[in-house]
């Protein structure tokens, strides 16, 4: 655990949840933070963060001015770094893991985390936050794949050809989203945000216009 003065940000982060979003909060009022990470492996138990990319969605819009991106210095050569298009020198020029987590939590605040297969991203960040500061994320989260599946069960896609693939690439094809900068944290966050906006618009037609109704199999 980091014992430096930087831990003073933790009470501010935790305090943001004292008066935060509830299940009844209209989706239009929520500050969603669409998140993607690039990591050294797909195993959350051992993976290390390479990059964190995020941007906010609020009021039915992607807020490009409310975005976050940080690269973490790994301190060692990893073949996975090259896979993500990052050179060894670029990786070494990144910030420390502790500095990245601190900056991200200051940016995140009580935003509702959104992502595709978001569990891996959250678990990897949780392990980093626990390693450095002894805390875990307190934020609510929403998986775009789960939301798409719920909407399919609602009948939202009944006018489209039958499909069973809910990968990020498949949803890009479904909604006509150009997968620019695919497999970078910032690029995938922006792609996911575009898909999320489309899911939000569809969700309004099926009574999924409150935060609680977006994360359950059928609207409450």
Tab-separated table of C-alpha atoms in Angstrom, residues 21-164:
chain	number	residue	atom	x	y	z
A	21	UNK	CA	-26.967	7.325	-8.776
A	22	UNK	CA	-29.760	4.941	-7.741
A	23	UNK	CA	-31.739	2.323	-9.663
A	24	UNK	CA	-34.416	4.960	-10.264
A	25	UNK	CA	-32.077	7.547	-11.785
A	26	UNK	CA	-33.030	8.278	-15.421
A	27	UNK	CA	-30.291	7.108	-17.770
A	28	UNK	CA	-30.111	10.594	-19.309
A	29	UNK	CA	-28.899	11.993	-15.981
A	30	UNK	CA	-26.185	9.422	-15.290
A	31	UNK	CA	-22.542	10.091	-16.030
A	32	UNK	CA	-21.472	6.851	-17.664
A	33	UNK	CA	-17.735	6.245	-18.046
A	34	UNK	CA	-17.016	3.916	-20.952
A	35	UNK	CA	-13.842	2.025	-20.080
A	36	UNK	CA	-11.347	-0.184	-21.851
A	37	UNK	CA	-7.957	-1.425	-20.745
A	38	UNK	CA	-5.116	-3.158	-22.512
A	39	UNK	CA	-3.410	-5.697	-20.279
A	40	UNK	CA	-0.508	-8.129	-20.386
A	41	UNK	CA	-2.813	-11.171	-20.422
A	42	UNK	CA	-6.455	-12.223	-20.314
A	43	UNK	CA	-6.033	-13.729	-16.847
A	44	UNK	CA	-7.169	-11.053	-14.389
A	45	UNK	CA	-5.323	-12.801	-11.558
A	46	UNK	CA	-1.924	-12.110	-13.103
A	47	UNK	CA	-2.559	-9.431	-15.750
A	48	UNK	CA	-0.891	-6.043	-15.477
A	49	UNK	CA	-2.271	-2.850	-16.932
A	50	UNK	CA	-0.647	-1.461	-20.059
A	51	UNK	CA	-3.092	1.339	-20.911
A	52	UNK	CA	-6.374	2.705	-19.540
A	53	UNK	CA	-8.759	4.517	-21.887
A	54	UNK	CA	-12.114	6.025	-20.962
A	55	UNK	CA	-14.594	8.683	-21.964
A	56	UNK	CA	-17.891	9.909	-20.587
A	57	UNK	CA	-21.410	9.544	-21.947
A	58	UNK	CA	-24.063	11.830	-20.509
A	59	UNK	CA	-27.364	13.182	-21.743
A	60	UNK	CA	-27.291	10.917	-24.775
A	61	UNK	CA	-23.960	12.265	-25.985
A	62	UNK	CA	-20.325	11.192	-26.043
A	63	UNK	CA	-18.341	13.881	-24.236
A	64	UNK	CA	-15.017	13.977	-26.036
A	65	UNK	CA	-13.816	16.694	-23.675
A	66	UNK	CA	-14.414	14.377	-20.702
A	67	UNK	CA	-11.928	11.643	-21.526
A	68	UNK	CA	-8.996	9.823	-19.951
A	69	UNK	CA	-6.028	7.905	-21.326
A	70	UNK	CA	-2.881	6.777	-19.554
A	71	UNK	CA	-0.023	4.388	-20.290
A	72	UNK	CA	1.611	2.468	-17.481
A	73	UNK	CA	5.360	1.822	-17.374
A	74	UNK	CA	5.767	-1.929	-17.033
A	75	UNK	CA	9.459	-1.861	-16.231
A	76	UNK	CA	10.083	-5.071	-18.151
A	77	UNK	CA	9.713	-6.354	-21.705
A	78	UNK	CA	6.413	-8.061	-22.424
A	79	UNK	CA	5.446	-9.634	-25.740
A	80	UNK	CA	1.886	-8.442	-25.111
A	81	UNK	CA	3.039	-4.831	-25.317
A	82	UNK	CA	3.979	-5.294	-28.973
A	83	UNK	CA	0.609	-6.971	-29.622
A	84	UNK	CA	-1.102	-3.730	-28.618
A	85	UNK	CA	1.087	-1.688	-30.959
A	86	UNK	CA	3.170	-0.176	-28.158
A	87	UNK	CA	6.944	-0.248	-28.387
A	88	UNK	CA	9.168	-1.175	-25.453
A	89	UNK	CA	10.476	2.398	-25.216
A	90	UNK	CA	6.944	3.825	-25.232
A	91	UNK	CA	5.966	1.481	-22.430
A	92	UNK	CA	8.944	2.532	-20.334
A	93	UNK	CA	7.935	6.180	-20.735
A	94	UNK	CA	4.564	5.560	-19.108
A	95	UNK	CA	3.609	6.542	-15.551
A	96	UNK	CA	3.751	4.268	-12.534
A	97	UNK	CA	0.814	1.977	-11.852
A	98	UNK	CA	0.022	3.907	-8.667
A	99	UNK	CA	-0.004	7.254	-10.506
A	100	UNK	CA	-2.254	5.836	-13.231
A	101	UNK	CA	-4.767	4.452	-10.715
A	102	UNK	CA	-4.803	7.700	-8.744
A	103	UNK	CA	-5.404	9.772	-11.894
A	104	UNK	CA	-8.086	7.382	-13.112
A	105	UNK	CA	-10.041	7.371	-9.840
A	106	UNK	CA	-9.922	11.176	-9.706
A	107	UNK	CA	-11.359	11.200	-13.227
A	108	UNK	CA	-13.850	8.372	-12.657
A	109	UNK	CA	-15.440	9.590	-9.414
A	110	UNK	CA	-18.865	7.903	-9.059
A	111	UNK	CA	-19.404	7.384	-12.797
A	112	UNK	CA	-21.175	4.199	-13.818
A	113	UNK	CA	-18.578	2.076	-15.611
A	114	UNK	CA	-19.575	0.756	-19.044
A	115	UNK	CA	-17.620	-1.690	-21.180
A	116	UNK	CA	-17.741	-4.794	-23.344
A	117	UNK	CA	-16.850	-7.857	-21.253
A	118	UNK	CA	-16.112	-5.263	-18.583
A	119	UNK	CA	-15.412	-7.808	-15.836
A	120	UNK	CA	-11.784	-8.308	-16.879
A	121	UNK	CA	-11.103	-4.555	-16.942
A	122	UNK	CA	-12.670	-4.007	-13.531
A	123	UNK	CA	-10.880	-6.951	-11.930
A	124	UNK	CA	-7.492	-5.889	-13.320
A	125	UNK	CA	-7.981	-2.323	-12.073
A	126	UNK	CA	-9.203	-3.639	-8.710
A	127	UNK	CA	-6.041	-5.673	-8.249
A	128	UNK	CA	-3.896	-2.665	-9.130
A	129	UNK	CA	-5.858	-0.402	-6.771
A	130	UNK	CA	-5.624	-2.937	-3.966
A	131	UNK	CA	-1.884	-3.425	-4.544
A	132	UNK	CA	-1.159	0.285	-4.360
A	133	UNK	CA	-3.833	1.746	-2.088
A	134	UNK	CA	-5.692	-1.110	-0.395
A	135	UNK	CA	-9.036	-0.236	-2.023
A	136	UNK	CA	-11.283	-1.516	-4.794
A	137	UNK	CA	-13.665	0.202	-7.177
A	138	UNK	CA	-16.987	1.177	-5.611
A	139	UNK	CA	-18.651	2.056	-8.928
A	140	UNK	CA	-21.706	0.464	-10.446
A	141	UNK	CA	-21.010	-1.154	-13.805
A	142	UNK	CA	-22.836	-2.123	-16.976
A	143	UNK	CA	-21.746	-4.572	-19.672
A	144	UNK	CA	-22.780	-3.633	-23.217
A	145	UNK	CA	-22.947	-7.299	-24.196
A	146	UNK	CA	-25.422	-7.999	-21.378
A	147	UNK	CA	-27.504	-4.958	-22.340
A	148	UNK	CA	-27.594	-6.095	-25.981
A	149	UNK	CA	-28.692	-9.579	-24.871
A	150	UNK	CA	-31.447	-8.125	-22.664
A	151	UNK	CA	-32.697	-5.998	-25.550
A	152	UNK	CA	-32.668	-9.021	-27.863
A	153	UNK	CA	-34.814	-10.879	-25.314
A	154	UNK	CA	-37.117	-7.845	-25.253
A	155	UNK	CA	-37.627	-8.243	-29.017
A	156	UNK	CA	-35.654	-5.148	-29.957
A	157	UNK	CA	-33.922	-6.856	-32.879
A	158	UNK	CA	-36.855	-8.907	-34.174
A	159	UNK	CA	-36.848	-6.961	-37.444
A	160	UNK	CA	-33.224	-7.901	-38.137
A	161	UNK	CA	-31.753	-11.165	-39.444
A	162	UNK	CA	-31.228	-13.683	-36.643
A	163	UNK	CA	-27.812	-13.374	-35.008
A	164	UNK	CA	-26.084	-14.894	-31.998
